[in-house]
mmCIF file of C-alpha atoms in Angstrom:
data_model
loop_
_atom_site.group_PDB
_atom_site.id
_atom_site.type_symbol
_atom_site.label_atom_id
_atom_site.label_comp_id
_atom_site.label_asym_id
_atom_site.label_seq_id
_atom_site.Cartn_x
_atom_site.Cartn_y
_atom_site.Cartn_z
ATOM 1 C CA UNK A 9 0.002 0.000 0.001
ATOM 2 C CA UNK A 10 1.265 3.445 -0.784
ATOM 3 C CA UNK A 11 -0.224 6.566 0.695
ATOM 4 C CA UNK A 12 -3.056 6.186 3.135
ATOM 5 C CA UNK A 13 -6.593 4.923 3.445
ATOM 6 C CA UNK A 14 -9.462 6.556 5.261
ATOM 7 C CA UNK A 15 -12.445 4.579 6.480
ATOM 8 C CA UNK A 16 -15.643 5.941 7.980
ATOM 9 C CA UNK A 17 -16.848 3.181 10.263
ATOM 10 C CA UNK A 18 -19.817 2.638 12.547
ATOM 11 C CA UNK A 19 -19.428 3.952 16.091
ATOM 12 C CA UNK A 20 -17.462 1.372 18.068
ATOM 13 C CA UNK A 21 -19.177 -0.819 20.601
ATOM 14 C CA UNK A 22 -17.996 -0.628 24.198
ATOM 15 C CA UNK A 23 -15.166 -2.897 25.293
ATOM 16 C CA UNK A 24 -17.622 -4.265 27.849
ATOM 17 C CA UNK A 25 -19.756 -5.507 24.961
ATOM 18 C CA UNK A 26 -16.834 -6.518 22.715
ATOM 19 C CA UNK A 27 -15.315 -9.025 25.128
ATOM 20 C CA UNK A 28 -17.093 -11.112 27.720
ATOM 21 C CA UNK A 29 -15.831 -13.455 30.408
ATOM 22 C CA UNK A 30 -17.320 -16.630 31.746
ATOM 23 C CA UNK A 31 -16.156 -18.929 34.496
ATOM 24 C CA UNK A 32 -15.449 -22.513 33.523
ATOM 25 C CA UNK A 33 -16.135 -24.545 36.674
ATOM 26 C CA UNK A 34 -13.580 -26.899 38.126
ATOM 27 C CA UNK A 35 -13.808 -30.396 36.739
ATOM 28 C CA UNK A 36 -11.992 -33.673 36.802
ATOM 29 C CA UNK A 37 -8.478 -32.767 37.785
ATOM 30 C CA UNK A 38 -8.640 -29.132 36.615
ATOM 31 C CA UNK A 39 -9.108 -25.876 38.432
ATOM 32 C CA UNK A 40 -11.866 -23.394 37.689
ATOM 33 C CA UNK A 41 -10.755 -20.757 35.202
ATOM 34 C CA UNK A 42 -11.955 -17.531 33.647
ATOM 35 C CA UNK A 43 -12.360 -17.555 29.863
ATOM 36 C CA UNK A 44 -12.493 -14.270 27.930
ATOM 37 C CA UNK A 45 -14.018 -14.376 24.477
ATOM 38 C CA UNK A 46 -15.182 -12.105 21.653
ATOM 39 C CA UNK A 47 -18.964 -11.663 21.708
ATOM 40 C CA UNK A 48 -21.413 -12.146 18.824
ATOM 41 C CA UNK A 49 -21.906 -8.366 18.766
ATOM 42 C CA UNK A 50 -18.146 -7.898 18.353
ATOM 43 C CA UNK A 51 -18.071 -10.408 15.488
ATOM 44 C CA UNK A 52 -20.896 -8.524 13.787
ATOM 45 C CA UNK A 53 -19.021 -5.216 14.216
ATOM 46 C CA UNK A 54 -15.867 -6.721 12.695
ATOM 47 C CA UNK A 55 -17.904 -8.203 9.820
ATOM 48 C CA UNK A 56 -19.315 -4.745 9.077
ATOM 49 C CA UNK A 57 -15.780 -3.315 8.981
ATOM 50 C CA UNK A 58 -14.772 -6.135 6.609
ATOM 51 C CA UNK A 59 -17.645 -5.201 4.246
ATOM 52 C CA UNK A 60 -16.680 -1.525 4.258
ATOM 53 C CA UNK A 61 -13.021 -2.379 3.586
ATOM 54 C CA UNK A 62 -13.987 -4.718 0.738
ATOM 55 C CA UNK A 63 -16.171 -2.043 -0.861
ATOM 56 C CA UNK A 64 -13.181 0.263 -1.220
ATOM 57 C CA UNK A 65 -10.932 -2.497 -2.530
ATOM 58 C CA UNK A 66 -9.006 -3.533 0.568
ATOM 59 C CA UNK A 67 -8.766 -7.256 0.118
ATOM 60 C CA UNK A 68 -5.447 -8.063 1.863
ATOM 61 C CA UNK A 69 -4.444 -6.887 5.332
ATOM 62 C CA UNK A 70 -1.139 -5.065 5.615
ATOM 63 C CA UNK A 71 1.795 -6.903 7.119
ATOM 64 C CA UNK A 72 3.920 -3.876 7.908
ATOM 65 C CA UNK A 73 4.234 -0.925 10.261
ATOM 66 C CA UNK A 74 1.311 1.494 10.127
ATOM 67 C CA UNK A 75 0.268 4.798 11.574
ATOM 68 C CA UNK A 76 -3.339 5.026 12.743
ATOM 69 C CA UNK A 77 -5.398 8.168 13.305
ATOM 70 C CA UNK A 78 -8.760 7.919 15.032
ATOM 71 C CA UNK A 79 -11.415 10.645 14.999
ATOM 72 C CA UNK A 80 -14.369 9.683 17.170
ATOM 73 C CA UNK A 81 -17.666 11.494 16.520
ATOM 74 C CA UNK A 82 -20.363 10.929 19.152
ATOM 75 C CA UNK A 83 -24.012 11.254 18.125
ATOM 76 C CA UNK A 84 -25.284 14.838 18.176
ATOM 77 C CA UNK A 85 -28.352 14.860 20.454
ATOM 78 C CA UNK A 86 -31.596 16.491 19.360
ATOM 79 C CA UNK A 87 -31.281 19.091 22.140
ATOM 80 C CA UNK A 88 -27.770 20.157 21.135
ATOM 81 C CA UNK A 89 -28.782 23.786 20.604
ATOM 82 C CA UNK A 90 -30.178 24.009 24.146
ATOM 83 C CA UNK A 91 -26.918 22.572 25.424
ATOM 84 C CA UNK A 92 -24.937 25.186 23.487
ATOM 85 C CA UNK A 93 -27.006 28.003 25.031
ATOM 86 C CA UNK A 94 -26.583 26.563 28.516
ATOM 87 C CA UNK A 95 -22.958 25.343 28.371
ATOM 88 C CA UNK A 96 -21.367 27.406 25.594
ATOM 89 C CA UNK A 97 -18.416 25.934 23.736
ATOM 90 C CA UNK A 98 -18.170 23.135 26.324
ATOM 91 C CA UNK A 99 -21.619 21.790 25.396
ATOM 92 C CA UNK A 100 -20.171 18.620 23.900
ATOM 93 C CA UNK A 101 -18.810 17.580 27.311
ATOM 94 C CA UNK A 102 -22.435 16.655 28.136
ATOM 95 C CA UNK A 103 -22.739 14.260 25.198
ATOM 96 C CA UNK A 104 -22.481 10.542 25.914
ATOM 97 C CA UNK A 105 -19.323 9.096 24.367
ATOM 98 C CA UNK A 106 -17.062 6.129 24.958
ATOM 99 C CA UNK A 107 -13.580 7.095 26.079
ATOM 100 C CA UNK A 108 -10.790 7.216 23.530
ATOM 101 C CA UNK A 109 -8.796 4.378 25.113
ATOM 102 C CA UNK A 110 -11.801 2.090 24.966
ATOM 103 C CA UNK A 111 -12.444 3.138 21.353
ATOM 104 C CA UNK A 112 -8.810 2.496 20.352
ATOM 105 C CA UNK A 113 -8.673 -0.986 21.844
ATOM 106 C CA UNK A 114 -11.949 -2.107 20.241
ATOM 107 C CA UNK A 115 -10.905 -0.672 16.854
ATOM 108 C CA UNK A 116 -7.401 -2.150 17.017
ATOM 109 C CA UNK A 117 -8.934 -5.581 17.586
ATOM 110 C CA UNK A 118 -11.720 -5.180 14.994
ATOM 111 C CA UNK A 119 -9.285 -3.981 12.304
ATOM 112 C CA UNK A 120 -6.921 -6.880 12.925
ATOM 113 C CA UNK A 121 -7.014 -9.323 10.024
ATOM 114 C CA UNK A 122 -8.922 -6.772 7.944
ATOM 115 C CA UNK A 123 -6.664 -3.716 7.627
ATOM 116 C CA UNK A 124 -3.482 -5.125 9.146
ATOM 117 C CA UNK A 125 -2.470 -8.682 10.021
ATOM 118 C CA UNK A 126 -1.805 -7.900 13.684
ATOM 119 C CA UNK A 127 -2.191 -4.823 15.871
ATOM 120 C CA UNK A 128 1.515 -5.173 16.751
ATOM 121 C CA UNK A 129 2.083 -3.309 13.452
ATOM 122 C CA UNK A 130 0.599 -0.084 14.867
ATOM 123 C CA UNK A 131 3.735 1.968 15.468
ATOM 124 C CA UNK A 132 2.170 5.405 15.667
ATOM 125 C CA UNK A 133 -1.243 6.470 16.810
ATOM 126 C CA UNK A 134 -3.271 9.621 17.222
ATOM 127 C CA UNK A 135 -6.783 9.794 18.610
ATOM 128 C CA UNK A 136 -9.193 12.648 19.025
ATOM 129 C CA UNK A 137 -12.775 13.081 20.190
ATOM 130 C CA UNK A 138 -14.581 15.370 17.781
ATOM 131 C CA UNK A 139 -17.534 17.710 18.234
ATOM 132 C CA UNK A 140 -20.764 15.877 17.451
ATOM 133 C CA UNK A 141 -21.977 16.981 14.033
ATOM 134 C CA UNK A 142 -24.639 14.393 13.205
ATOM 135 C CA UNK A 143 -24.544 10.619 13.220
ATOM 136 C CA UNK A 144 -22.154 8.763 15.512
ATOM 137 C CA UNK A 145 -19.148 7.313 13.682
ATOM 138 C CA UNK A 146 -15.420 6.876 13.789
ATOM 139 C CA UNK A 147 -13.071 7.943 10.999
ATOM 140 C CA UNK A 148 -9.879 5.913 10.849
ATOM 141 C CA UNK A 149 -6.899 6.836 8.705
ATOM 142 C CA UNK A 150 -4.211 4.195 8.202
ATOM 143 C CA UNK A 151 -0.899 4.982 6.548
ATOM 144 C CA UNK A 152 1.936 2.590 5.864
ATOM 145 C CA UNK A 153 5.213 3.481 7.562
ATOM 146 C CA UNK A 154 8.244 2.852 5.433
ATOM 147 C CA UNK A 155 11.222 2.373 7.718
ATOM 148 C CA UNK A 156 14.745 3.423 6.848
ATOM 149 C CA UNK A 157 17.278 0.650 6.265
ATOM 150 C CA UNK A 158 19.431 -0.169 9.272
ATOM 151 C CA UNK A 159 22.402 2.153 9.365
ATOM 152 C CA UNK A 160 25.741 0.457 8.930
ATOM 153 C CA UNK A 161 27.113 2.206 12.007
ATOM 154 C CA UNK A 162 24.578 0.371 14.178
ATOM 155 C CA UNK A 163 25.730 -3.050 13.107
#
């Protein structure tokens, strides 16, 4: 891939809904253990991302270093104008939104195997919560990072 790709994706689900944990009871000769798994809702979210990526021609995940930029747009509520009058330019603090760390982790997992082979390839990341301007969504920009050859002096 040369250049960068930009994807407008559905608003991410919460990490609490992406992964779930269940307890496997102790059994013959084994201790009880906690098992964390990806939920059906998470699989559906990832499948939607796969469809969007396919529509723009992304058929192979990248197997190289990438830079990822995340712009998270919460849903603009119907009463947003009232909030602006009451709270001024801080009105969007009152809008429900998942935190950026939660968003990043869910996206990194959902994009794995679709945009890049493994989230270990994310070498640079920027994330920003945006002012709500309509429908909830997340805009992700991925750019390949081309590394310089190892310098002879380092060998």
